[in-house]
XYZ file of C-alpha atoms in Angstrom:
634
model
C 60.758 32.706 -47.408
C 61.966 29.470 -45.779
C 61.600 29.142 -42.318
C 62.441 27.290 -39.034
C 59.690 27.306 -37.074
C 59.737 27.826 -33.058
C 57.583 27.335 -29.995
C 57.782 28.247 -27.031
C 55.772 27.031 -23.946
C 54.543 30.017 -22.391
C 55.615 30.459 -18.741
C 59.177 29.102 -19.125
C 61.461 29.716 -22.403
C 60.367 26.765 -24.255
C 61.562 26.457 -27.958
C 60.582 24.438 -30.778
C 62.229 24.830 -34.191
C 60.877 23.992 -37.369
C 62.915 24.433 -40.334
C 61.342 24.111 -44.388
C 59.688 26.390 -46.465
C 56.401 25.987 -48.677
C 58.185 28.804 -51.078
C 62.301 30.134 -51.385
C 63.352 33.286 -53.253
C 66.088 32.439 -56.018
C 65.533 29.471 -56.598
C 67.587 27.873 -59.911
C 65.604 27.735 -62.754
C 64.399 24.369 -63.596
C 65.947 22.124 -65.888
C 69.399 24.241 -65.786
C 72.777 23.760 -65.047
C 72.577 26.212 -61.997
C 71.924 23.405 -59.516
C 75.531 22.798 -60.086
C 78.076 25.101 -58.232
C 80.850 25.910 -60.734
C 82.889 27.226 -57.845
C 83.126 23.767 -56.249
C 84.749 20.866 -57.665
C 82.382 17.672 -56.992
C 78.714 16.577 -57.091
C 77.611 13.423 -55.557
C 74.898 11.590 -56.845
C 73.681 8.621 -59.397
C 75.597 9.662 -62.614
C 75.374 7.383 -66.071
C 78.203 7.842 -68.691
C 78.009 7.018 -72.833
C 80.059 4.178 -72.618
C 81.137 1.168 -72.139
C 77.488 0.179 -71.973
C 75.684 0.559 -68.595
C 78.453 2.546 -67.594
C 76.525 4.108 -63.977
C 78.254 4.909 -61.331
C 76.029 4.274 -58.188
C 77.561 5.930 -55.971
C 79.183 8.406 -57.983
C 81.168 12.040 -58.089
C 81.320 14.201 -61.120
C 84.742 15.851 -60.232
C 85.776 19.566 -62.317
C 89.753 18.702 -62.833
C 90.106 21.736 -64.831
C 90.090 22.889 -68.789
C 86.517 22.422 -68.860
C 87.189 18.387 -68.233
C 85.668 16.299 -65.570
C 86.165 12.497 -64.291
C 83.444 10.537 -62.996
C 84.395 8.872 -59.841
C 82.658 5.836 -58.433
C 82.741 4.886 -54.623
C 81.550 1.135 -54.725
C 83.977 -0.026 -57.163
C 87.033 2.182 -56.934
C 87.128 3.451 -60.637
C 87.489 6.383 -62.547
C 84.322 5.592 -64.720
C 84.922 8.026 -67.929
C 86.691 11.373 -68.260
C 84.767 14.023 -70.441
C 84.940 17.930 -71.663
C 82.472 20.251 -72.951
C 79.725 19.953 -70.162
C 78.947 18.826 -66.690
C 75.797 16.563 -66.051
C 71.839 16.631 -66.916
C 69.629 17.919 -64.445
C 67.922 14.941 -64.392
C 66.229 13.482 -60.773
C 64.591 14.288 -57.902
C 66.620 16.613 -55.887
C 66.845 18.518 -58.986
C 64.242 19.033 -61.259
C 62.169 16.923 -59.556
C 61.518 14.188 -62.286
C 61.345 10.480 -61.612
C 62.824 7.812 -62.953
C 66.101 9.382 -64.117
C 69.303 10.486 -62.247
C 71.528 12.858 -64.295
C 73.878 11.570 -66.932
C 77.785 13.009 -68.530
C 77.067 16.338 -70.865
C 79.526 16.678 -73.478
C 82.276 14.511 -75.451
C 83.361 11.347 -73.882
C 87.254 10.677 -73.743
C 87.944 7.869 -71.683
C 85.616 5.095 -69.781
C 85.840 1.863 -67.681
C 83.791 -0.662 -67.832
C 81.352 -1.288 -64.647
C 83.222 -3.350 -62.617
C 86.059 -3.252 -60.017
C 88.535 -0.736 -60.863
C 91.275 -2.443 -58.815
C 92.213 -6.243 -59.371
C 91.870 -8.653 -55.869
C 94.574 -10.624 -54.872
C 94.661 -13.273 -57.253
C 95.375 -10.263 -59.980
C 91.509 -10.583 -61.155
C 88.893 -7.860 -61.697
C 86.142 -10.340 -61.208
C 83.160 -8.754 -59.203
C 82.522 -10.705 -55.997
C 79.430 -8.874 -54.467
C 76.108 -10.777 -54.432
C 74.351 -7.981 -55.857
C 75.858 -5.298 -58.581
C 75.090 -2.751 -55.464
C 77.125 -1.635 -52.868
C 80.641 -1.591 -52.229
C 83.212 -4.452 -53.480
C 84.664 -6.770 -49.762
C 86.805 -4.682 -46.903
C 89.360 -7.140 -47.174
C 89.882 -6.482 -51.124
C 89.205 -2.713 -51.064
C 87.664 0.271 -49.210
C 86.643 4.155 -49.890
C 88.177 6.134 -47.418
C 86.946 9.680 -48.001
C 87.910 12.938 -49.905
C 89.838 16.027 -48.918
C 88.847 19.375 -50.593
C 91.789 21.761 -51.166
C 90.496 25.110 -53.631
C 89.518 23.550 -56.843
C 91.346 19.930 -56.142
C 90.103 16.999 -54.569
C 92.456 13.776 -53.262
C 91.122 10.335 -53.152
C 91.658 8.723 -50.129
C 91.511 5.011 -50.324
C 92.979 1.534 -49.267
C 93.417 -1.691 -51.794
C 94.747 -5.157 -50.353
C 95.817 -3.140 -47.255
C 98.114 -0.426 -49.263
C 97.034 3.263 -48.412
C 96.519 4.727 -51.770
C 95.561 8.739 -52.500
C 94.761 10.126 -55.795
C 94.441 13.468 -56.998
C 92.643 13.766 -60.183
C 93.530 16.481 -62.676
C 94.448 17.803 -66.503
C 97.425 18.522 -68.054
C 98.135 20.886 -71.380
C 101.231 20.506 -74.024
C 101.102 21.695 -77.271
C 97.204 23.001 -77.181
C 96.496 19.033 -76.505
C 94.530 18.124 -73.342
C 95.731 14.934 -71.210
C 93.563 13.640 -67.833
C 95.456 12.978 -65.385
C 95.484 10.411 -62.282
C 98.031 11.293 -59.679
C 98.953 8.756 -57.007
C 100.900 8.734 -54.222
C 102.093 5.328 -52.695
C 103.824 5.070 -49.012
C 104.321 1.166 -49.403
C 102.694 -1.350 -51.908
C 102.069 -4.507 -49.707
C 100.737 -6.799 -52.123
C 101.334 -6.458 -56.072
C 98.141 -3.728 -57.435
C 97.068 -3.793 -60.573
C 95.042 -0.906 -61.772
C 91.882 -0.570 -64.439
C 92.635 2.912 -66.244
C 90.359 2.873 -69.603
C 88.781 0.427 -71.848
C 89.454 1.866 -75.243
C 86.309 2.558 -77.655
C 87.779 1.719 -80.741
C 90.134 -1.088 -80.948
C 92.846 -2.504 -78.025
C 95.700 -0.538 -75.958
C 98.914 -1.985 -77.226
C 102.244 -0.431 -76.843
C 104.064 1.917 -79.285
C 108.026 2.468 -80.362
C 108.211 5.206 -77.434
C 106.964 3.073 -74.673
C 103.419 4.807 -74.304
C 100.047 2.765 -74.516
C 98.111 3.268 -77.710
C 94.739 2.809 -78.106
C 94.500 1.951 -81.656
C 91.269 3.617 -83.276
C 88.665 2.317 -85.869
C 86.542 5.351 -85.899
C 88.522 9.277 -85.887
C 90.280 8.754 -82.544
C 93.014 7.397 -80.881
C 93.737 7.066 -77.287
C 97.315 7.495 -75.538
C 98.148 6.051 -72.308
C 101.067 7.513 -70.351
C 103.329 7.564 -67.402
C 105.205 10.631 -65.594
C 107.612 9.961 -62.646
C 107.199 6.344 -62.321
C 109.386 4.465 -60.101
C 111.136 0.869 -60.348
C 108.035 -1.929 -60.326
C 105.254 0.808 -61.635
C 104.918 0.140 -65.310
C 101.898 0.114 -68.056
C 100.138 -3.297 -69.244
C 96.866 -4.539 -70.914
C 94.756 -7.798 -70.410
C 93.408 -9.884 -72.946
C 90.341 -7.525 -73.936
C 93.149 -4.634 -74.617
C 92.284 -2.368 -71.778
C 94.854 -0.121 -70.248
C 96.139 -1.290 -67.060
C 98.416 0.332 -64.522
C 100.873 -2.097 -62.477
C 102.531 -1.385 -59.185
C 104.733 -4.284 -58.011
C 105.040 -5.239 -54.295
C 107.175 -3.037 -52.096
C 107.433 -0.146 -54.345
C 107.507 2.604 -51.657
C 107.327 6.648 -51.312
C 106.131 6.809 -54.972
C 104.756 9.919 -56.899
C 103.726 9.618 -60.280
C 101.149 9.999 -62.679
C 99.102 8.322 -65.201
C 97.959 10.501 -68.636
C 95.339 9.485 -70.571
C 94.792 11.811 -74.078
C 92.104 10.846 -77.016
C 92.314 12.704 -80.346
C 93.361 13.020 -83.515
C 95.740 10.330 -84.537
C 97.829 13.203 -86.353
C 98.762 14.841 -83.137
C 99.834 11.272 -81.324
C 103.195 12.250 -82.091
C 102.556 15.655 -79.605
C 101.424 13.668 -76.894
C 104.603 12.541 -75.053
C 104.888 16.097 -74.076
C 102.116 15.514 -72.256
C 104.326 13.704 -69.335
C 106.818 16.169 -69.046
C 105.688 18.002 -66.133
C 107.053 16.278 -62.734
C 103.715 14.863 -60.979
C 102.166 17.078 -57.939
C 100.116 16.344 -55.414
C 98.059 19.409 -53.559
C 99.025 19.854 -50.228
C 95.474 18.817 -48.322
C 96.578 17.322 -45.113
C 96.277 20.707 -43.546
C 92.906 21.804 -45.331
C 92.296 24.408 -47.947
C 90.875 27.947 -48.497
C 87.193 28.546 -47.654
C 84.812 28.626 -50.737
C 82.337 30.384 -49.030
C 83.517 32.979 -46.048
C 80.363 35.041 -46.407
C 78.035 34.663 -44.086
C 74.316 34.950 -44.464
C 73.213 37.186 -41.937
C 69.184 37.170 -41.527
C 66.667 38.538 -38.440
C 64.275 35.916 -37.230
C 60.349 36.502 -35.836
C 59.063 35.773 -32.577
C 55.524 35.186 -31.706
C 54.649 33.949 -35.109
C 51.603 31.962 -34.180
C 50.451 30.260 -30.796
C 48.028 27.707 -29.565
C 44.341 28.807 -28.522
C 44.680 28.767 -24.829
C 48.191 30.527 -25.317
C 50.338 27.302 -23.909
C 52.574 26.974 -27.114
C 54.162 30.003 -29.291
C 55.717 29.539 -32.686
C 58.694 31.799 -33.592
C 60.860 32.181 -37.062
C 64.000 31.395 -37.523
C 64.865 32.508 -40.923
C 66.651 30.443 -43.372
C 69.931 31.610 -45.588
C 67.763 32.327 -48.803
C 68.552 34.051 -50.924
C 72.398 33.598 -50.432
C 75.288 34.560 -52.465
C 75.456 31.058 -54.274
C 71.903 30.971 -55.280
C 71.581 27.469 -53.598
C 68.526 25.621 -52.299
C 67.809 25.674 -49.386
C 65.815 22.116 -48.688
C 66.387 21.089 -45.171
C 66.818 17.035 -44.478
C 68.492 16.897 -41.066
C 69.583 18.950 -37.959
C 71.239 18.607 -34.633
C 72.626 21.148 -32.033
C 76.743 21.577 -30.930
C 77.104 21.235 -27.517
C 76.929 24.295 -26.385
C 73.320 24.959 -28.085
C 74.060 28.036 -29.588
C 74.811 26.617 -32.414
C 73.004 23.859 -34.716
C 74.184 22.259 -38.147
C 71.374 21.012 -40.843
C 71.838 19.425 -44.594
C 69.805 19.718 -47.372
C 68.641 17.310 -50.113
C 71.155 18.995 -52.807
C 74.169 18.111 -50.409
C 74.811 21.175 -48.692
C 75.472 21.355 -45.011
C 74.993 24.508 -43.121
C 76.049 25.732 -39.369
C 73.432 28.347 -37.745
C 74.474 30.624 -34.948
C 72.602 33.466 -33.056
C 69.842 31.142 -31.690
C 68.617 32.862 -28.752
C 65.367 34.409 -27.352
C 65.159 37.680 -29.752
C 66.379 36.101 -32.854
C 67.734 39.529 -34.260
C 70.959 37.685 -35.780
C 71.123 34.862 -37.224
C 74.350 34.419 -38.931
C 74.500 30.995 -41.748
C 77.744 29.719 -43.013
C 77.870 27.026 -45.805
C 80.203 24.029 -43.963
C 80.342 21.686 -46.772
C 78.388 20.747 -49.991
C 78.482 18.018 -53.001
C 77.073 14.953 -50.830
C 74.275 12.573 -52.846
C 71.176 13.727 -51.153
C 71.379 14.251 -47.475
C 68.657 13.629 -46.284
C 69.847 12.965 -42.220
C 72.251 14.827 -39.466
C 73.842 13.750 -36.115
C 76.223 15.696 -34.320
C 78.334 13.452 -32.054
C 81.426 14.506 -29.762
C 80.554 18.251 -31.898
C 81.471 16.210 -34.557
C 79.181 16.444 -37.671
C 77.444 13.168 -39.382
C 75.296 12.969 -42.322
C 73.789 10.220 -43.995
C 73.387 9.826 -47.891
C 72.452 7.841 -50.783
C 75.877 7.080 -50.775
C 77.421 6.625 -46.984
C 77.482 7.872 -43.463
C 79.874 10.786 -44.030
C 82.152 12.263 -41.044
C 83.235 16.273 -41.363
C 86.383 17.541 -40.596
C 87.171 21.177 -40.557
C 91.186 20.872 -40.822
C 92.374 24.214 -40.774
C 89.351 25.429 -38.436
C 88.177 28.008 -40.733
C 84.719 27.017 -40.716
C 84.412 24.779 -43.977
C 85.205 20.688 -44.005
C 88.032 19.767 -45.959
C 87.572 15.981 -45.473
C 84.733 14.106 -45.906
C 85.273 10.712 -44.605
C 83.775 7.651 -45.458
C 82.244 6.740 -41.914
C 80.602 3.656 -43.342
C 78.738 2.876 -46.952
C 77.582 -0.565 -46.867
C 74.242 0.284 -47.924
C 73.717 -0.508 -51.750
C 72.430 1.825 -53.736
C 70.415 1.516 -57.336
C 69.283 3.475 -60.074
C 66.003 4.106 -58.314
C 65.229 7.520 -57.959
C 63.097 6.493 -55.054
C 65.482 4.996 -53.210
C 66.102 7.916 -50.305
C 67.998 7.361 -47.214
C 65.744 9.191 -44.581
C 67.295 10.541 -41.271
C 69.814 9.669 -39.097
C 70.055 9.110 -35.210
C 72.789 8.150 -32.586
C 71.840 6.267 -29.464
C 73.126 6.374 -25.689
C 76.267 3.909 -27.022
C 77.160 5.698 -29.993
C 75.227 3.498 -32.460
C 73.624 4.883 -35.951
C 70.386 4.227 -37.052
C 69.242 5.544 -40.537
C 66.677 3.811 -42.933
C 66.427 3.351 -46.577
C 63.144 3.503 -48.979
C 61.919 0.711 -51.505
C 62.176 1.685 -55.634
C 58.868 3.301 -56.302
C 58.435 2.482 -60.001
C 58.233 5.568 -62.254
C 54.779 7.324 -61.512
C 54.106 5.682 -57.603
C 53.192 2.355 -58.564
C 54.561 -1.019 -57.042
C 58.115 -1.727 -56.782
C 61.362 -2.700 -59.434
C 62.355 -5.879 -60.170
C 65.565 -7.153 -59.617
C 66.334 -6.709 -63.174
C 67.695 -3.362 -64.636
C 64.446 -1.782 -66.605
C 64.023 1.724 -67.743
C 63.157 4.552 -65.716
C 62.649 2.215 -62.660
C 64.397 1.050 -59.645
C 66.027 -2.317 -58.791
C 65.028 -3.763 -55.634
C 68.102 -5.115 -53.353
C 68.734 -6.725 -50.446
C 68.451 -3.111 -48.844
C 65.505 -1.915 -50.176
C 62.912 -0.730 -47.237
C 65.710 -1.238 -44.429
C 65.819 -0.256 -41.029
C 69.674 -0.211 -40.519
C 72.245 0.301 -37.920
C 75.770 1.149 -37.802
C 77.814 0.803 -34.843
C 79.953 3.519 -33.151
C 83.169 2.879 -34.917
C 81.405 2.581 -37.904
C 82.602 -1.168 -38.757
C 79.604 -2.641 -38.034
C 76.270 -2.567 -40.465
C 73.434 -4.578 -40.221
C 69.871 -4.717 -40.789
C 67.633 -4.162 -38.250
C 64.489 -4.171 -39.655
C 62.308 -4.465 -43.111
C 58.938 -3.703 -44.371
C 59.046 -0.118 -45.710
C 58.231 1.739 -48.390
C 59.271 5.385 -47.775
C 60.113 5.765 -43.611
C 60.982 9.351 -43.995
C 62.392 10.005 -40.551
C 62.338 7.287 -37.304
C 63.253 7.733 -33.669
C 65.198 6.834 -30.691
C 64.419 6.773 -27.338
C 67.083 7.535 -24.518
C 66.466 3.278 -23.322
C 66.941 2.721 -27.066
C 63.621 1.880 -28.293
C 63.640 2.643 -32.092
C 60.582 3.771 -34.099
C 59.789 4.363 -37.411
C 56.883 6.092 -39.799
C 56.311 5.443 -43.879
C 54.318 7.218 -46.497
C 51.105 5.768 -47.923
C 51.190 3.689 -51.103
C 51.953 0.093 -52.581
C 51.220 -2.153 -49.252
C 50.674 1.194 -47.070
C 46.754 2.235 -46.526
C 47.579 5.278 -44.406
C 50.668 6.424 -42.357
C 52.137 4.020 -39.900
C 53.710 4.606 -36.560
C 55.389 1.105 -36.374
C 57.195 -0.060 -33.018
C 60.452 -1.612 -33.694
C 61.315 -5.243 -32.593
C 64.992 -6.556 -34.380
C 64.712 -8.876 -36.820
C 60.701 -7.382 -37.603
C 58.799 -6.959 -40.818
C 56.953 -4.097 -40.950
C 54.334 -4.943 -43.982
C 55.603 -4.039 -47.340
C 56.916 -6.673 -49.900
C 58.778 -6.512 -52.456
C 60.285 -9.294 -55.234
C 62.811 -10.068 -53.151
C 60.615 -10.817 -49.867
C 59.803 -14.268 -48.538
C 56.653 -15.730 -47.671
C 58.551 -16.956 -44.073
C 59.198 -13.272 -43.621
C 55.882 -11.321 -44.875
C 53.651 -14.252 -42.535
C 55.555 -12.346 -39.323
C 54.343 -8.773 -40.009
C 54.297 -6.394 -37.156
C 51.153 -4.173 -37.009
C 51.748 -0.496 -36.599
C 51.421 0.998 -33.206
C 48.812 3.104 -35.004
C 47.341 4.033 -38.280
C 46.872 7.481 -39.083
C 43.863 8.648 -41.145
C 44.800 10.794 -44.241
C 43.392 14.407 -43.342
C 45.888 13.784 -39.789
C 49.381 12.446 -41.866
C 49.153 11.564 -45.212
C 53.031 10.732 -44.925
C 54.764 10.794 -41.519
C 57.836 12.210 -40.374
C 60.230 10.999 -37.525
C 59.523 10.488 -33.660
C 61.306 12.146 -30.125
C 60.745 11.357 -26.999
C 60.582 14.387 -24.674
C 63.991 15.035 -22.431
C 63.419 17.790 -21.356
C 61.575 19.164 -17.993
C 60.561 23.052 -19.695
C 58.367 21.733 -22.347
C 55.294 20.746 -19.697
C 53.876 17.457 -18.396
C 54.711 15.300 -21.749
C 58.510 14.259 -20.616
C 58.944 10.690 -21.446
C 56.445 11.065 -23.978
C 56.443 10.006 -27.302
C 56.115 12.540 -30.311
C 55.230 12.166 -33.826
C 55.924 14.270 -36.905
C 53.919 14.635 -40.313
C 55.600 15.954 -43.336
C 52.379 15.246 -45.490
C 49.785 17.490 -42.932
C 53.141 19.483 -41.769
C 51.770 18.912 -37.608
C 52.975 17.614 -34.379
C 51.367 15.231 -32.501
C 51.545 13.802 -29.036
C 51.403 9.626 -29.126
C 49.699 7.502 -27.054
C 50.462 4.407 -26.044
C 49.788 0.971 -24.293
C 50.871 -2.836 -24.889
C 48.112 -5.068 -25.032
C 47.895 -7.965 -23.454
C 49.166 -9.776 -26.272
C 52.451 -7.549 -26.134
C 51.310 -5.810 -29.264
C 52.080 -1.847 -29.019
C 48.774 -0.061 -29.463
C 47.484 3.573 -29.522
C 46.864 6.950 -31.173
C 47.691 10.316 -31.350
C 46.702 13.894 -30.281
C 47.718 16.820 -32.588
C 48.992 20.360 -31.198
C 46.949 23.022 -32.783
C 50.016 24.785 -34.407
C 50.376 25.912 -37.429
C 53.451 25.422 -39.562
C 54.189 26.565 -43.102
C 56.050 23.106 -44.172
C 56.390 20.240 -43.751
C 57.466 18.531 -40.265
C 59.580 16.124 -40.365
C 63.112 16.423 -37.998
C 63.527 17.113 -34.098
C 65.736 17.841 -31.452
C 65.812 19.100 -27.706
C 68.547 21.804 -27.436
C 70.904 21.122 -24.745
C 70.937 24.601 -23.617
C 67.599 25.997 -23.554
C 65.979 22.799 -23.284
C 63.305 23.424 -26.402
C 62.234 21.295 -29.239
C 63.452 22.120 -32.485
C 61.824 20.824 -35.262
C 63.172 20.620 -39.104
C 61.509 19.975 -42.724
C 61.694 19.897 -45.860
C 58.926 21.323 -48.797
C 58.854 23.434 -51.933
């Protein structure tokens, strides 16, 4: 069963959490669909569609909009990406079943697509791409993701484009036993004329018809119908010069709700599809949040006294995790931090889930679980801030809100995703830490090539990662979550770092291309840290920083994160450094010295404690003053 893990120092109540299993009752069988919840309606993740070619949405959200239909949403770029019934995605990738070198791809038939590219024009009316890299999002001042609310089975896109406020709610629509996807949008004020990418049309060009609709005129056994419901003076269909369908909202128009159907079929039912628009355009009302999905709670009895050291000085206990639960989820723990009042703590797993713990106390007879929010692309990182809950992703620095106080987020905001993102399925964004100001700090992995070895190019190649100007990052975000910037670079897999209450930042890695053994590497800004990749300069690989230590294999194989000890109950190590191993799942104490050179130096000491999983995530509790440690394993 999968366990956090607790010790106590003997003498005073001193805790220390580890969360992680090395084996989880029900878990989904591999290769199935089950790692996607039907009863929720978005996945984040990596997500390739059939067409236009190299249709991948890097950032992406496979939305359920009803009618067994879905609509592939992409966060860099702004764009519905394709529209598609008769499936949901491909297992495919590491967080689910576990292979390398894909990510999962569109099941079923294709009805609609966009090109990859911006899905909203910039203010000279072009959809010309202006990032220096095909990664991360398009420029603030053009266009920015905002977040999602959750309402039941709906979502509503939350975005801005040339400073106009713009929300979406994807859907379907059904007239006449034909099947229309639908794009809702609701406009408060258009301040600069928008002009909208809705599909590129497979087989021929989108050119208008005798009713008004846009017609995408087929070569092959379909045709596709573009149409508007509720449109308002100055919102009107178009196409460019390559024939795609384009929506057009002139400056001005205000307090405007309509919606935009797109229908591919048969050309013999073309002349059923203006029914299609007959229904007056709704929105969900999700400003005040939505039912819960999942008001059961999990109710499980922890252990005490699991294990201890030899001389007695440190006792594990068992906190139990929610598995099995009602939803026949994962349980794969990536982050964790305590509310203020440290009775209760929140964690995420690598499938996206966040869940909220309460019942931590010395007898651990009730531990209640509750599901808080789910769909996020591989969290692998949690801060709590102001009881406020932060994870980091492939994707973003996500902020929670629990609207309607029932226990569930119904927005997820877009706290800041300026990190680019590839293909890679190596490319993990490892932990995620707040300092004494309110800054973030959160670090990013190079693209292992399929099977371990070296890096990707920067060109697109099969099965492997492209390397970016992000790859093995050391980044940090600043409390409003407008500022990004790179702090540090050399890594290949820092799976966890630290932060020190004076704000000195730390990091580990995991042994491979460029990395001997495990690393604990001592931070400078502006420091390389020893692994190169394509895109790494001779100026900048001659300045490498050597590791405060290296860690022989049989004592961390691949290392977790780093805390410094706060608190006075957990014996004569305050002020001390810690280190965490995920690959020999131990705790160790670090020593330290700077040489005379100014080079940080030293080793480490391990506890004799023995842990089921991996260790890789740690906090002092506010209340009790322990050390809680989380991790993640199969």
């Amino acid at each position: 069963m999968r366990k956090l893990i607790l010790n106590r120092w003997i003498g005073a109540v001193c805790a220390m959490v580890w969360c992680g299993t090395s084996v989880f009752a029900a878990e989904p069988k591999r290769g199935g669909t089950a790692y996607y919840q039907e009863d929720f309606p978005f996945q984040g993740a990596c997500i390739s569609a059939k067409w236009p070619a190299g249709n991948v949405a890097m950032k992406g959200f496979a939305i359920r909009v009803g009618h067994d239909a879905n609509m592939l949403w992409d966060t860099d770029l702004l764009r519905f990406a394709a529209g598609w019934t008769g499936g949901y995605l491909t297992s495919k990738g590491v967080a689910y079943d576990g292979g390398h070198g894909a990510h999962p791809s569109i099941v079923g038939e294709q009805y609609f697509g966009t090109k990859s590219g911006p899905g909203w024009a910039n203010a000279k009316g072009q959809f010309v791409d202006d990032r220096t890299e095909p990664f991360g999002p398009l420029s603030k001042d053009w266009c920015r993701w905002d977040g999602m609310y959750v309402n039941g089975s709906n979502v509503v896109l939350a975005y801005t484009v040339l400073g106009t406020k713009i929300l979406e709610q994807p859907g379907t629509v059904e007239a006449d036993k034909l099947i229309g996807f639908v794009r809702t949008f609701k406009i408060e004020k258009a301040s600069a004329d928008l002009l909208a990418a809705i599909a590129d049309v497979k087989y021929g060009a989108a050119t208008p018809d005798n009713n008004g609709l846009k017609i995408g005129t087929s070569a092959g056994t379909n045709v596709t119908m573009v149409l508007l419901s509720g449109a308002p003076k100055g919102v009107k269909l178009t196409s460019d010069n390559d024939g795609r369908a384009l929506l057009s909202i002139a400056k001005g128009t205000k307090d405007a709700l309509f919606s935009v159907i797109i229908w591919s079929g048969n050309p013999e039912n073309a002349n059923k599809v203006s029914g299609l628009a007959k229904a007056k355009p709704q929105m969900v009302a999700f400003a005040k949040g939505g039912p819960a999905h999942w008001p059961e709670a999990v109710v499980v009895k922890g252990a005490t006294n699991t294990s201890r050291t030899p001389d007695g000085a440190y006792v594990t206990d068992s906190i139990t995790a929610p598995v099995p639960n009602p939803w026949n989820r994962r349980v794969r723990f990536g982050g964790m931090d305590f509310f203020s009042d440290g009775k209760r703590a929140a964690l995420c797993t690598h499938e996206g889930d966040v869940w909220i713990v309460e019942g931590i106390d010395d007898s651990l007879e009730k531990l209640s679980w509750r599901r808080f929010a789910s769909g996020s692309y591989e969290t692998l990182g949690l801060v709590i801030v102001d009881d406020v809950i932060y994870t980091s992703g492939r994707d973003q620095i996500t902020r929670y809100y629990d609207l309607n106080k029932d226990g569930e987020a119904d927005y997820y905001e877009n706290f800041n995703n300026d990190i680019k993102s590839t293909e890679g399925f190596h490319e993990f964004v490892f932990d995620l830490q707040a300092d004494k100001k309110g800054n973030f700090y959160f670090a990013k992995a190079n693209p292992v090539n399929s099977g371990g070895s070296g890096f990707g190019s920067n060109e697109r190649t099969p099965g492997n990662g492209m390397v970016c100007s992000h790859s093995g990052c050391l980044f940090k975000v600043s409390k409003d979550g407008k500022k990004f910037e790179v702090l540090a670079r050399g890594f290949r897999a820092p799976n966890g770092i630290g932060v020190s209450p004076d704000g000195q930042i730390t990091t580990s890695d995991n042994e491979g291309t460029w990395v001997p053994t495990t690393p604990i590497n001592w931070i400078q800004p502006g420091g390389f840290h020893g692994v190169s990749n394509k895109l790494t300069s001779a100026q900048l690989a001659s300045g490498f920083i050597p590791p405060l230590a290296w860690l022989p294999k049989n004592y961390d194989n691949s290392g977790g994160g780093q805390i410094v000890v706060t608190s006075e109950k957990w014996g004569p190590f305050k002020g001390e450094w810690l280190h965490e191993s995920y690959g020999q799942s131990s705790l160790f104490l670090m020593l330290k010295e700077r040489a005379a050179n100014g080079q940080m130096q030293g080793g480490v000491v391990k506890f004799p404690l023995k842990f089921t999983s991996s260790v890789m995530r740690a906090r002092f509790n506010p209340r009790d003053g322990q050390l809680y440690i989380a991790g993640l394993s199969e």
